Amino acid sequence: MLHSNFMNGPIVVLDYDAGNLRSVARAVAHVDIAPVVSADPSDIDRAAGLILPGVGAAADTMANLRSRRLVAPIKDYIAAGRPFLGVCMGLQALFEWSEEGGHQECLGIFPGYIRRFEPGEGRKVPHMGWNTVEWVREHPVIEGIPSGSAFYFVHSYYPVADDPALVLGETSYGVTFPSVVARDNVVATQCHPEKSSTHGLRLYANFIRWARAGAPLPQAAGVPR
Amino acid sequence: MLSRRIIPCFDVDRGRVVKGVSFVELRDAGDPVELAKAYDDAGADELVFLDITASSDDRATVYDMVAATADQVFIPFTIGGGIRSVSDMKIMLELGAEKVSINTSAIQTPDLINEGAYRFGSQCIVVAIDARRDPSQPGRWEVYTHGGRNPTGLDAVEWAKEAVARGAGELLVTSMDTDGHQRGYDTPLLRAISDAVTVPVIASGGAGGPEHMLAALTEGRADAVLAASIFHFGTYSIREVKDYLAKHGVPVRIEESV
């Protein structure tokens, strides 16, 4: 359990020019109170929960994080065991590298990389629209959201997780990929909960509650598939 | 499995929805936010607002509407009409629209598609194509602008391919022949365009019932169907349409709790 000073802090949405920044902030405001939208390391430092939004290209995302000197504060925050939620590009940035634009180094929090979808029969890229997420285990952030619920996706690249224990939810689009991942204090979604109606808002509400409780870890390994 | 999308469409004039909506009792049937929330609850997958405000002096009304909708509605929505520049796009996206739709301006300035896709990503650039059958050449459709009034000489399938090559992430295809008749979408037009491009196609114009939507999604190979009157007047609910599609093997998003 974390020190209560953090748990009384604000929810902070990291501001680095991400396209969905405001949508994420609106969803948080809708289920809770308006978050602090900031790129200031001192705000990260006092956050009860930190949310990394993101859409667009991996290279732009990483360049923006670097130019705003946010890489070290994010890594330090996560390493301190504090509650973190990555959304869309905010998930992809957590892995080691991305195929997008050749070979883009990412934050390397999670083992694995980001790969492009292959277009196929009746399968267009980007993967855009509502697709189902099947939970493969339990976690506080998905409480009350049935397995098989639909979430809104817009992306051309997907995560390949080297550690299967990272996977919390799976989605199929030609391949089956981890659409929600979680380890310890970190949760990330490839889908956009802020555009996913009731279930998406529930996920934000769950994350905030979990963060304010100090990100207690779920009990055991999980539920059978 | 990826769902086919059902998309109600609204015409908006000075920030108010016109052509009344009667499918549900609302305190204010012209309030876009109330309507959007009602359609979210009813299971709409996405919304399209078409701004028909004539005077550019009234643009601020649209901005207010987009911001207010984004504050309250947590499904994707697209705004079209009156978007003529990258800065127009930027305003709408920053206010909270998920996508912008361009039509006449894309034909007048095709580079707008490239610039928009480069700046904001293809996923938020929708190119709307209004097409009419060419009576002299069966199997050919001509692109029209200005709400279907002005012929361009452009072949609809060729223009669709060009728009996608320039960066359009989605095409909203309206048949001017079938629009307003409620006798079905122009399925051959949808099929011709869907087969020619690699991005999602939204079928528009002519929905009279779920069977028309099924035809657009199967024979027409569309990824989404847009409709206005049949939903707004309560002829069919979104759930009725989705149940019909599901029964015929089309993947749709149905939330039992909603």
GROMACS .gro file of C-alpha atoms in nm:
model
  483
    1MET     CA    1   0.000   0.000   0.000
    2LEU     CA    2   0.121   0.344  -0.087
    3HIS     CA    3   0.169   0.642   0.131
    4SER     CA    4  -0.161   0.821   0.184
    5ASN     CA    5  -0.020   1.156   0.067
    6PHE     CA    6  -0.033   1.028  -0.289
    7MET     CA    7  -0.372   0.870  -0.245
    8ASN     CA    8  -0.523   1.208  -0.163
    9GLY     CA    9  -0.364   1.366  -0.470
   10PRO     CA   10  -0.537   1.445  -0.798
   11ILE     CA   11  -0.586   1.225  -1.100
   12VAL     CA   12  -0.338   1.364  -1.352
   13VAL     CA   13  -0.378   1.332  -1.728
   14LEU     CA   14  -0.040   1.379  -1.890
   15ASP     CA   15  -0.043   1.670  -2.136
   16TYR     CA   16   0.194   1.617  -2.427
   17ASP     CA   17  -0.025   1.721  -2.724
   18ALA     CA   18  -0.198   1.384  -2.753
   19GLY     CA   19  -0.504   1.396  -2.976
   20ASN     CA   20  -0.738   1.231  -2.726
   21LEU     CA   21  -0.617   1.429  -2.426
   22ARG     CA   22  -0.940   1.623  -2.386
   23SER     CA   23  -1.165   1.322  -2.444
   24VAL     CA   24  -0.982   1.134  -2.172
   25ALA     CA   25  -1.000   1.433  -1.937
   26ARG     CA   26  -1.374   1.467  -2.008
   27ALA     CA   27  -1.438   1.102  -1.930
   28VAL     CA   28  -1.250   1.134  -1.600
   29ALA     CA   29  -1.444   1.452  -1.517
   30HIS     CA   30  -1.769   1.273  -1.597
   31VAL     CA   31  -1.710   0.986  -1.355
   32ASP     CA   32  -1.513   1.180  -1.094
   33ILE     CA   33  -1.398   1.540  -1.075
   34ALA     CA   34  -1.202   1.727  -1.338
   35PRO     CA   35  -0.849   1.586  -1.350
   36VAL     CA   36  -0.531   1.792  -1.348
   37VAL     CA   37  -0.410   1.811  -1.709
   38SER     CA   38  -0.041   1.877  -1.689
   39ALA     CA   39   0.309   1.807  -1.816
   40ASP     CA   40   0.468   1.934  -1.498
   41PRO     CA   41   0.676   1.671  -1.313
   42SER     CA   42   0.563   1.818  -0.981
   43ASP     CA   43   0.203   1.731  -1.073
   44ILE     CA   44   0.310   1.377  -1.164
   45ASP     CA   45   0.479   1.365  -0.828
   46ARG     CA   46   0.161   1.438  -0.635
   47ALA     CA   47  -0.077   1.230  -0.850
   48ALA     CA   48  -0.304   0.968  -0.696
   49GLY     CA   49  -0.323   0.820  -1.045
   50LEU     CA   50  -0.146   0.908  -1.370
   51ILE     CA   51  -0.311   0.863  -1.710
   52LEU     CA   52  -0.108   0.863  -2.032
   53PRO     CA   53  -0.339   0.927  -2.330
   54GLY     CA   54  -0.226   0.913  -2.692
   55VAL     CA   55  -0.324   0.869  -3.053
   56GLY     CA   56  -0.118   0.903  -3.368
   57ALA     CA   57   0.229   0.784  -3.451
   58ALA     CA   58   0.471   0.617  -3.209
   59ALA     CA   59   0.759   0.838  -3.324
   60ASP     CA   60   0.565   1.159  -3.255
   61THR     CA   61   0.454   1.028  -2.919
   62MET     CA   62   0.804   0.938  -2.808
   63ALA     CA   63   0.949   1.261  -2.951
   64ASN     CA   64   0.689   1.463  -2.760
   65LEU     CA   65   0.756   1.275  -2.436
   66ARG     CA   66   1.132   1.324  -2.479
   67SER     CA   67   1.118   1.691  -2.575
   68ARG     CA   68   0.901   1.762  -2.272
   69ARG     CA   69   1.141   1.563  -2.053
   70LEU     CA   70   0.865   1.332  -1.940
   71VAL     CA   71   1.037   0.996  -1.997
   72ALA     CA   72   1.225   0.988  -1.667
   73PRO     CA   73   0.933   1.118  -1.456
   74ILE     CA   74   0.701   0.852  -1.607
   75LYS     CA   75   0.954   0.575  -1.548
   76ASP     CA   76   1.022   0.691  -1.193
   77TYR     CA   77   0.651   0.715  -1.119
   78ILE     CA   78   0.587   0.361  -1.243
   79ALA     CA   79   0.896   0.222  -1.070
   80ALA     CA   80   0.767   0.367  -0.742
   81GLY     CA   81   0.467   0.137  -0.773
   82ARG     CA   82   0.216   0.415  -0.823
   83PRO     CA   83  -0.111   0.372  -1.018
   84PHE     CA   84  -0.079   0.425  -1.392
   85LEU     CA   85  -0.321   0.394  -1.685
   86GLY     CA   86  -0.208   0.407  -2.048
   87VAL     CA   87  -0.464   0.452  -2.326
   88CYS     CA   88  -0.412   0.353  -2.692
   89MET     CA   89  -0.071   0.502  -2.780
   90GLY     CA   90  -0.031   0.526  -2.404
   91LEU     CA   91  -0.033   0.145  -2.405
   92GLN     CA   92   0.200   0.108  -2.702
   93ALA     CA   93   0.455   0.346  -2.548
   94LEU     CA   94   0.494   0.110  -2.252
   95PHE     CA   95   0.649  -0.169  -2.460
   96GLU     CA   96   1.012  -0.196  -2.569
   97TRP     CA   97   0.983  -0.084  -2.927
   98SER     CA   98   0.742  -0.032  -3.217
   99GLU     CA   99   0.759  -0.133  -3.581
  100GLU     CA  100   0.599   0.198  -3.668
  101GLY     CA  101   0.839   0.406  -3.875
  102GLY     CA  102   1.105   0.134  -3.880
  103HIS     CA  103   1.220   0.072  -3.526
  104GLN     CA  104   1.095   0.315  -3.264
  105GLU     CA  105   1.235   0.282  -2.913
  106CYS     CA  106   0.960   0.308  -2.652
  107LEU     CA  107   0.958   0.321  -2.272
  108GLY     CA  108   1.039  -0.047  -2.215
  109ILE     CA  109   0.821  -0.095  -1.909
  110PHE     CA  110   0.671  -0.415  -2.054
  111PRO     CA  111   0.859  -0.683  -2.250
  112GLY     CA  112   0.738  -0.706  -2.608
  113TYR     CA  113   0.688  -0.486  -2.912
  114ILE     CA  114   0.427  -0.320  -3.129
  115ARG     CA  115   0.347  -0.471  -3.466
  116ARG     CA  116   0.144  -0.361  -3.770
  117PHE     CA  117  -0.177  -0.540  -3.864
  118GLU     CA  118  -0.162  -0.724  -4.194
  119PRO     CA  119  -0.464  -0.637  -4.409
  120GLY     CA  120  -0.651  -0.954  -4.501
  121GLU     CA  121  -0.969  -1.088  -4.651
  122GLY     CA  122  -1.247  -0.855  -4.536
  123ARG     CA  123  -1.010  -0.699  -4.284
  124LYS     CA  124  -0.922  -0.336  -4.320
  125VAL     CA  125  -0.642  -0.142  -4.153
  126PRO     CA  126  -0.683   0.061  -3.934
  127HIS     CA  127  -0.885  -0.163  -3.707
  128MET     CA  128  -1.164   0.087  -3.642
  129GLY     CA  129  -1.491   0.044  -3.460
  130TRP     CA  130  -1.641  -0.161  -3.179
  131ASN     CA  131  -1.482  -0.493  -3.101
  132THR     CA  132  -1.520  -0.728  -2.810
  133VAL     CA  133  -1.272  -0.774  -2.525
  134GLU     CA  134  -1.254  -1.110  -2.348
  135TRP     CA  135  -1.110  -1.100  -1.998
  136VAL     CA  136  -0.857  -1.371  -1.924
  137ARG     CA  137  -0.834  -1.298  -1.553
  138GLU     CA  138  -0.975  -1.066  -1.289
  139HIS     CA  139  -0.861  -0.717  -1.204
  140PRO     CA  140  -1.012  -0.426  -1.007
  141VAL     CA  141  -1.023  -0.200  -1.316
  142ILE     CA  142  -1.259  -0.434  -1.503
  143GLU     CA  143  -1.495  -0.497  -1.215
  144GLY     CA  144  -1.857  -0.495  -1.331
  145ILE     CA  145  -1.768  -0.506  -1.700
  146PRO     CA  146  -1.874  -0.840  -1.849
  147SER     CA  147  -1.624  -1.040  -2.053
  148GLY     CA  148  -1.710  -0.998  -2.421
  149SER     CA  149  -1.813  -0.634  -2.383
  150ALA     CA  150  -1.749  -0.414  -2.684
  151PHE     CA  151  -1.502  -0.126  -2.675
  152TYR     CA  152  -1.413   0.132  -2.940
  153PHE     CA  153  -1.082   0.082  -3.122
  154VAL     CA  154  -0.887   0.292  -3.373
  155HIS     CA  155  -0.537   0.164  -3.445
  156SER     CA  156  -0.311   0.013  -3.709
  157TYR     CA  157  -0.056  -0.143  -3.472
  158TYR     CA  158  -0.107  -0.389  -3.187
  159PRO     CA  159   0.100  -0.512  -2.893
  160VAL     CA  160   0.285  -0.842  -2.890
  161ALA     CA  161   0.345  -0.918  -2.522
  162ASP     CA  162   0.646  -1.139  -2.448
  163ASP     CA  163   0.506  -1.214  -2.104
  164PRO     CA  164   0.162  -1.380  -2.124
  165ALA     CA  165   0.101  -1.282  -1.762
  166LEU     CA  166   0.061  -0.920  -1.879
  167VAL     CA  167  -0.259  -0.997  -2.065
  168LEU     CA  168  -0.582  -0.891  -1.898
  169GLY     CA  169  -0.813  -0.872  -2.201
  170GLU     CA  170  -0.790  -1.011  -2.552
  171THR     CA  171  -0.941  -0.902  -2.882
  172SER     CA  172  -0.940  -1.071  -3.222
  173TYR     CA  173  -0.887  -0.895  -3.552
  174GLY     CA  174  -0.721  -1.144  -3.781
  175VAL     CA  175  -0.487  -1.210  -3.491
  176THR     CA  176  -0.571  -1.230  -3.124
  177PHE     CA  177  -0.389  -0.952  -2.941
  178PRO     CA  178  -0.379  -0.820  -2.584
  179SER     CA  179  -0.621  -0.527  -2.588
  180VAL     CA  180  -0.590  -0.463  -2.213
  181VAL     CA  181  -0.270  -0.536  -2.021
  182ALA     CA  182  -0.193  -0.507  -1.653
  183ARG     CA  183   0.098  -0.575  -1.421
  184ASP     CA  184   0.130  -0.461  -1.064
  185ASN     CA  185   0.049  -0.090  -1.056
  186VAL     CA  186   0.022  -0.045  -1.434
  187VAL     CA  187  -0.286  -0.095  -1.653
  188ALA     CA  188  -0.313  -0.007  -2.022
  189THR     CA  189  -0.582  -0.035  -2.289
  190GLN     CA  190  -0.540  -0.045  -2.665
  191CYS     CA  191  -0.909   0.051  -2.698
  192HIS     CA  192  -1.049   0.393  -2.615
  193PRO     CA  193  -1.258   0.368  -2.298
  194GLU     CA  194  -1.337   0.740  -2.333
  195LYS     CA  195  -1.530   0.655  -2.652
  196SER     CA  196  -1.675   0.327  -2.531
  197SER     CA  197  -1.993   0.445  -2.361
  198THR     CA  198  -2.100   0.286  -2.032
  199HIS     CA  199  -1.833   0.017  -2.011
  200GLY     CA  200  -1.555   0.261  -2.091
  201LEU     CA  201  -1.670   0.508  -1.827
  202ARG     CA  202  -1.687   0.219  -1.581
  203LEU     CA  203  -1.325   0.135  -1.655
  204TYR     CA  204  -1.218   0.494  -1.578
  205ALA     CA  205  -1.426   0.496  -1.260
  206ASN     CA  206  -1.272   0.163  -1.156
  207PHE     CA  207  -0.919   0.287  -1.226
  208ILE     CA  208  -0.973   0.602  -1.020
  209ARG     CA  209  -1.116   0.408  -0.727
  210TRP     CA  210  -0.830   0.157  -0.746
  211ALA     CA  211  -0.573   0.437  -0.770
  212ARG     CA  212  -0.714   0.618  -0.466
  213ALA     CA  213  -0.696   0.292  -0.276
  214GLY     CA  214  -0.325   0.276  -0.358
  215ALA     CA  215  -0.352   0.021  -0.642
  216PRO     CA  216  -0.399  -0.288  -0.428
  217LEU     CA  217  -0.307  -0.598  -0.626
  218PRO     CA  218  -0.569  -0.852  -0.723
  219GLN     CA  219  -0.570  -1.170  -0.524
  220ALA     CA  220  -0.440  -1.476  -0.707
  221ALA     CA  221  -0.341  -1.566  -1.059
  222GLY     CA  222  -0.684  -1.546  -1.215
  223VAL     CA  223  -0.987  -1.718  -1.351
  224PRO     CA  224  -0.996  -2.012  -1.591
  225ARG     CA  225  -1.033  -1.921  -1.959
  226MET     CA  226  -1.536  -0.971  -3.352
  227LEU     CA  227  -1.549  -0.627  -3.511
  228SER     CA  228  -1.907  -0.501  -3.525
  229ARG     CA  229  -2.080  -0.338  -3.817
  230ARG     CA  230  -2.179   0.008  -3.704
  231ILE     CA  231  -2.522   0.172  -3.692
  232ILE     CA  232  -2.495   0.550  -3.719
  233PRO     CA  233  -2.782   0.794  -3.672
  234CYS     CA  234  -2.729   1.124  -3.854
  235PHE     CA  235  -2.855   1.470  -3.757
  236ASP     CA  236  -2.883   1.790  -3.953
  237VAL     CA  237  -2.780   2.083  -3.740
  238ASP     CA  238  -2.867   2.447  -3.804
  239ARG     CA  239  -2.711   2.711  -3.575
  240GLY     CA  240  -2.641   2.450  -3.310
  241ARG     CA  241  -2.990   2.302  -3.312
  242VAL     CA  242  -3.101   1.971  -3.458
  243VAL     CA  243  -3.356   2.028  -3.733
  244LYS     CA  244  -3.612   1.783  -3.872
  245GLY     CA  245  -3.763   1.678  -3.542
  246VAL     CA  246  -3.683   1.364  -3.361
  247SER     CA  247  -3.977   1.182  -3.208
  248PHE     CA  248  -3.848   0.836  -3.120
  249VAL     CA  249  -3.825   0.923  -2.756
  250GLU     CA  250  -3.982   1.183  -2.532
  251LEU     CA  251  -3.733   1.462  -2.487
  252ARG     CA  252  -3.770   1.786  -2.306
  253ASP     CA  253  -3.605   1.954  -2.600
  254ALA     CA  254  -3.603   1.757  -2.926
  255GLY     CA  255  -3.373   2.011  -3.086
  256ASP     CA  256  -3.098   1.983  -2.828
  257PRO     CA  257  -2.808   1.790  -2.983
  258VAL     CA  258  -2.671   1.684  -2.646
  259GLU     CA  259  -2.998   1.536  -2.523
  260LEU     CA  260  -3.046   1.358  -2.854
  261ALA     CA  261  -2.695   1.225  -2.861
  262LYS     CA  262  -2.729   1.090  -2.508
  263ALA     CA  263  -3.061   0.926  -2.596
  264TYR     CA  264  -2.905   0.759  -2.899
  265ASP     CA  265  -2.604   0.645  -2.695
  266ASP     CA  266  -2.846   0.484  -2.448
  267ALA     CA  267  -3.040   0.332  -2.738
  268GLY     CA  268  -2.726   0.158  -2.866
  269ALA     CA  269  -2.603   0.383  -3.147
  270ASP     CA  270  -2.242   0.300  -3.227
  271GLU     CA  271  -2.146   0.641  -3.351
  272LEU     CA  272  -2.316   0.970  -3.447
  273VAL     CA  273  -2.283   1.205  -3.741
  274PHE     CA  274  -2.376   1.573  -3.718
  275LEU     CA  275  -2.412   1.751  -4.049
  276ASP     CA  276  -2.392   2.126  -4.002
  277ILE     CA  277  -2.617   2.304  -4.252
  278THR     CA  278  -2.580   2.648  -4.096
  279ALA     CA  279  -2.585   2.884  -4.392
  280SER     CA  280  -2.403   3.182  -4.250
  281SER     CA  281  -2.042   3.163  -4.142
  282ASP     CA  282  -2.133   3.426  -3.881
  283ASP     CA  283  -2.306   3.148  -3.692
  284ARG     CA  284  -2.005   2.915  -3.674
  285ALA     CA  285  -1.969   2.968  -3.302
  286THR     CA  286  -2.304   2.793  -3.248
  287VAL     CA  287  -2.157   2.478  -3.398
  288TYR     CA  288  -1.844   2.500  -3.186
  289ASP     CA  289  -2.057   2.525  -2.873
  290MET     CA  290  -2.262   2.227  -2.985
  291VAL     CA  291  -1.956   2.010  -3.049
  292ALA     CA  292  -1.802   2.097  -2.713
  293ALA     CA  293  -2.125   2.041  -2.523
  294THR     CA  294  -2.178   1.706  -2.695
  295ALA     CA  295  -1.823   1.593  -2.623
  296ASP     CA  296  -1.872   1.680  -2.256
  297GLN     CA  297  -2.170   1.451  -2.221
  298VAL     CA  298  -2.147   1.182  -2.485
  299PHE     CA  299  -1.889   0.905  -2.477
  300ILE     CA  300  -1.926   0.742  -2.815
  301PRO     CA  301  -1.746   0.866  -3.127
  302PHE     CA  302  -1.907   1.139  -3.331
  303THR     CA  303  -1.826   1.300  -3.663
  304ILE     CA  304  -1.896   1.657  -3.764
  305GLY     CA  305  -1.939   1.754  -4.128
  306GLY     CA  306  -2.042   2.067  -4.315
  307GLY     CA  307  -1.853   2.390  -4.349
  308ILE     CA  308  -1.508   2.243  -4.291
  309ARG     CA  309  -1.284   2.410  -4.546
  310SER     CA  310  -0.937   2.416  -4.397
  311VAL     CA  311  -0.695   2.234  -4.172
  312SER     CA  312  -0.763   2.495  -3.906
  313ASP     CA  313  -1.139   2.421  -3.929
  314MET     CA  314  -1.053   2.053  -3.876
  315LYS     CA  315  -0.827   2.132  -3.583
  316ILE     CA  316  -1.097   2.333  -3.407
  317MET     CA  317  -1.355   2.054  -3.438
  318LEU     CA  318  -1.116   1.779  -3.328
  319GLU     CA  319  -0.990   1.981  -3.034
  320LEU     CA  320  -1.346   2.060  -2.929
  321GLY     CA  321  -1.405   1.687  -2.906
  322ALA     CA  322  -1.527   1.550  -3.240
  323GLU     CA  323  -1.368   1.213  -3.314
  324LYS     CA  324  -1.370   1.273  -3.690
  325VAL     CA  325  -1.438   1.546  -3.942
  326SER     CA  326  -1.615   1.490  -4.269
  327ILE     CA  327  -1.534   1.689  -4.582
  328ASN     CA  328  -1.719   1.682  -4.912
  329THR     CA  329  -1.726   1.981  -5.147
  330SER     CA  330  -1.408   2.124  -4.996
  331ALA     CA  331  -1.223   1.796  -5.063
  332ILE     CA  332  -1.314   1.819  -5.431
  333GLN     CA  333  -1.225   2.186  -5.456
  334THR     CA  334  -0.900   2.137  -5.266
  335PRO     CA  335  -0.799   1.769  -5.269
  336ASP     CA  336  -0.477   1.852  -5.082
  337LEU     CA  337  -0.697   1.921  -4.780
  338ILE     CA  338  -0.730   1.544  -4.743
  339ASN     CA  339  -0.352   1.496  -4.745
  340GLU     CA  340  -0.291   1.782  -4.504
  341GLY     CA  341  -0.564   1.671  -4.265
  342ALA     CA  342  -0.442   1.310  -4.266
  343TYR     CA  343  -0.084   1.421  -4.210
  344ARG     CA  344  -0.172   1.655  -3.924
  345PHE     CA  345  -0.435   1.452  -3.743
  346GLY     CA  346  -0.414   1.097  -3.879
  347SER     CA  347  -0.625   0.927  -4.144
  348GLN     CA  348  -0.856   0.784  -3.880
  349CYS     CA  349  -1.020   1.122  -3.824
  350ILE     CA  350  -1.058   1.225  -4.188
  351VAL     CA  351  -1.385   1.115  -4.347
  352VAL     CA  352  -1.445   1.201  -4.712
  353ALA     CA  353  -1.814   1.223  -4.795
  354ILE     CA  354  -1.909   1.140  -5.153
  355ASP     CA  355  -2.249   1.231  -5.299
  356ALA     CA  356  -2.300   1.027  -5.614
  357ARG     CA  357  -2.568   0.991  -5.877
  358ARG     CA  358  -2.610   0.721  -6.139
  359ASP     CA  359  -2.490   0.822  -6.483
  360PRO     CA  360  -2.795   0.756  -6.706
  361SER     CA  361  -2.578   0.726  -7.016
  362GLN     CA  362  -2.337   0.473  -6.863
  363PRO     CA  363  -2.481   0.193  -6.648
  364GLY     CA  364  -2.242   0.102  -6.367
  365ARG     CA  365  -2.099   0.452  -6.355
  366TRP     CA  366  -2.177   0.709  -6.088
  367GLU     CA  367  -2.093   1.077  -6.099
  368VAL     CA  368  -1.985   1.283  -5.799
  369TYR     CA  369  -2.195   1.588  -5.708
  370THR     CA  370  -2.116   1.874  -5.475
  371HIS     CA  371  -2.315   2.136  -5.281
  372GLY     CA  372  -2.567   1.890  -5.145
  373GLY     CA  373  -2.612   1.712  -5.475
  374ARG     CA  374  -2.676   2.017  -5.690
  375ASN     CA  375  -2.355   2.051  -5.889
  376PRO     CA  376  -2.217   1.775  -6.114
  377THR     CA  377  -1.839   1.749  -6.111
  378GLY     CA  378  -1.773   1.510  -6.399
  379LEU     CA  379  -1.578   1.293  -6.154
  380ASP     CA  380  -1.634   0.917  -6.153
  381ALA     CA  381  -1.737   0.819  -5.798
  382VAL     CA  382  -1.522   0.505  -5.780
  383GLU     CA  383  -1.216   0.687  -5.915
  384TRP     CA  384  -1.268   0.974  -5.672
  385ALA     CA  385  -1.307   0.727  -5.387
  386LYS     CA  386  -0.972   0.568  -5.477
  387GLU     CA  387  -0.805   0.906  -5.502
  388ALA     CA  388  -0.947   1.022  -5.168
  389VAL     CA  389  -0.812   0.710  -4.996
  390ALA     CA  390  -0.474   0.742  -5.169
  391ARG     CA  391  -0.460   1.098  -5.033
  392GLY     CA  392  -0.527   0.979  -4.680
  393ALA     CA  393  -0.902   0.950  -4.620
  394GLY     CA  394  -0.959   0.704  -4.337
  395GLU     CA  395  -1.321   0.643  -4.414
  396LEU     CA  396  -1.573   0.718  -4.690
  397LEU     CA  397  -1.932   0.828  -4.633
  398VAL     CA  398  -2.109   0.733  -4.954
  399THR     CA  399  -2.451   0.886  -5.023
  400SER     CA  400  -2.657   0.799  -5.327
  401MET     CA  401  -2.849   1.104  -5.450
  402ASP     CA  402  -3.078   0.865  -5.639
  403THR     CA  403  -3.196   0.670  -5.337
  404ASP     CA  404  -3.163   0.939  -5.069
  405GLY     CA  405  -3.497   1.031  -4.913
  406HIS     CA  406  -3.697   0.750  -5.076
  407GLN     CA  407  -3.663   0.489  -4.800
  408ARG     CA  408  -3.651   0.209  -5.059
  409GLY     CA  409  -3.298   0.095  -4.987
  410TYR     CA  410  -2.941   0.209  -5.034
  411ASP     CA  411  -2.774   0.201  -5.377
  412THR     CA  412  -2.613  -0.137  -5.315
  413PRO     CA  413  -2.421  -0.161  -5.646
  414LEU     CA  414  -2.263   0.180  -5.578
  415LEU     CA  415  -2.157   0.069  -5.230
  416ARG     CA  416  -2.019  -0.255  -5.364
  417ALA     CA  417  -1.823  -0.081  -5.640
  418ILE     CA  418  -1.661   0.158  -5.393
  419SER     CA  419  -1.608  -0.096  -5.113
  420ASP     CA  420  -1.431  -0.329  -5.355
  421ALA     CA  421  -1.210  -0.047  -5.481
  422VAL     CA  422  -1.078   0.084  -5.147
  423THR     CA  423  -0.916  -0.049  -4.830
  424VAL     CA  424  -1.086   0.182  -4.579
  425PRO     CA  425  -1.429   0.150  -4.415
  426VAL     CA  426  -1.731   0.262  -4.616
  427ILE     CA  427  -2.042   0.410  -4.452
  428ALA     CA  428  -2.360   0.356  -4.652
  429SER     CA  429  -2.598   0.651  -4.670
  430GLY     CA  430  -2.919   0.742  -4.849
  431GLY     CA  431  -3.236   0.536  -4.873
  432ALA     CA  432  -3.274   0.342  -4.550
  433GLY     CA  433  -3.636   0.237  -4.503
  434GLY     CA  434  -3.587  -0.068  -4.286
  435PRO     CA  435  -3.345  -0.323  -4.146
  436GLU     CA  436  -3.354  -0.528  -4.466
  437HIS     CA  437  -3.200  -0.234  -4.653
  438MET     CA  438  -2.923  -0.213  -4.396
  439LEU     CA  439  -2.858  -0.584  -4.425
  440ALA     CA  440  -2.827  -0.549  -4.803
  441ALA     CA  441  -2.585  -0.255  -4.769
  442LEU     CA  442  -2.368  -0.450  -4.524
  443THR     CA  443  -2.369  -0.778  -4.716
  444GLU     CA  444  -2.418  -0.725  -5.092
  445GLY     CA  445  -2.287  -0.368  -5.064
  446ARG     CA  446  -1.997  -0.471  -4.838
  447ALA     CA  447  -2.032  -0.154  -4.633
  448ASP     CA  448  -1.883  -0.141  -4.285
  449ALA     CA  449  -2.145   0.088  -4.137
  450VAL     CA  450  -2.491   0.217  -4.218
  451LEU     CA  451  -2.611   0.569  -4.162
  452ALA     CA  452  -2.977   0.662  -4.133
  453ALA     CA  453  -3.184   0.956  -4.015
  454SER     CA  454  -3.560   0.946  -4.061
  455ILE     CA  455  -3.628   0.583  -3.971
  456PHE     CA  456  -3.463   0.632  -3.634
  457HIS     CA  457  -3.573   0.989  -3.567
  458PHE     CA  458  -3.938   0.913  -3.637
  459GLY     CA  459  -3.926   0.590  -3.442
  460THR     CA  460  -4.010   0.369  -3.739
  461TYR     CA  461  -3.742   0.130  -3.612
  462SER     CA  462  -3.533   0.138  -3.301
  463ILE     CA  463  -3.160   0.080  -3.318
  464ARG     CA  464  -3.212  -0.235  -3.115
  465GLU     CA  465  -3.467  -0.367  -3.366
  466VAL     CA  466  -3.222  -0.308  -3.648
  467LYS     CA  467  -2.940  -0.475  -3.457
  468ASP     CA  468  -3.151  -0.775  -3.361
  469TYR     CA  469  -3.249  -0.819  -3.727
  470LEU     CA  470  -2.887  -0.793  -3.842
  471ALA     CA  471  -2.767  -1.032  -3.571
  472LYS     CA  472  -3.033  -1.284  -3.674
  473HIS     CA  473  -2.889  -1.267  -4.026
  474GLY     CA  474  -2.535  -1.327  -3.912
  475VAL     CA  475  -2.404  -0.971  -3.913
  476PRO     CA  476  -2.186  -0.891  -3.608
  477VAL     CA  477  -2.334  -0.600  -3.412
  478ARG     CA  478  -2.278  -0.452  -3.068
  479ILE     CA  479  -2.568  -0.540  -2.839
  480GLU     CA  480  -2.533  -0.456  -2.471
  481GLU     CA  481  -2.792  -0.639  -2.266
  482SER     CA  482  -2.751  -0.396  -1.980
  483VAL     CA  483  -2.832  -0.090  -2.192
   0.00000   0.00000   0.00000
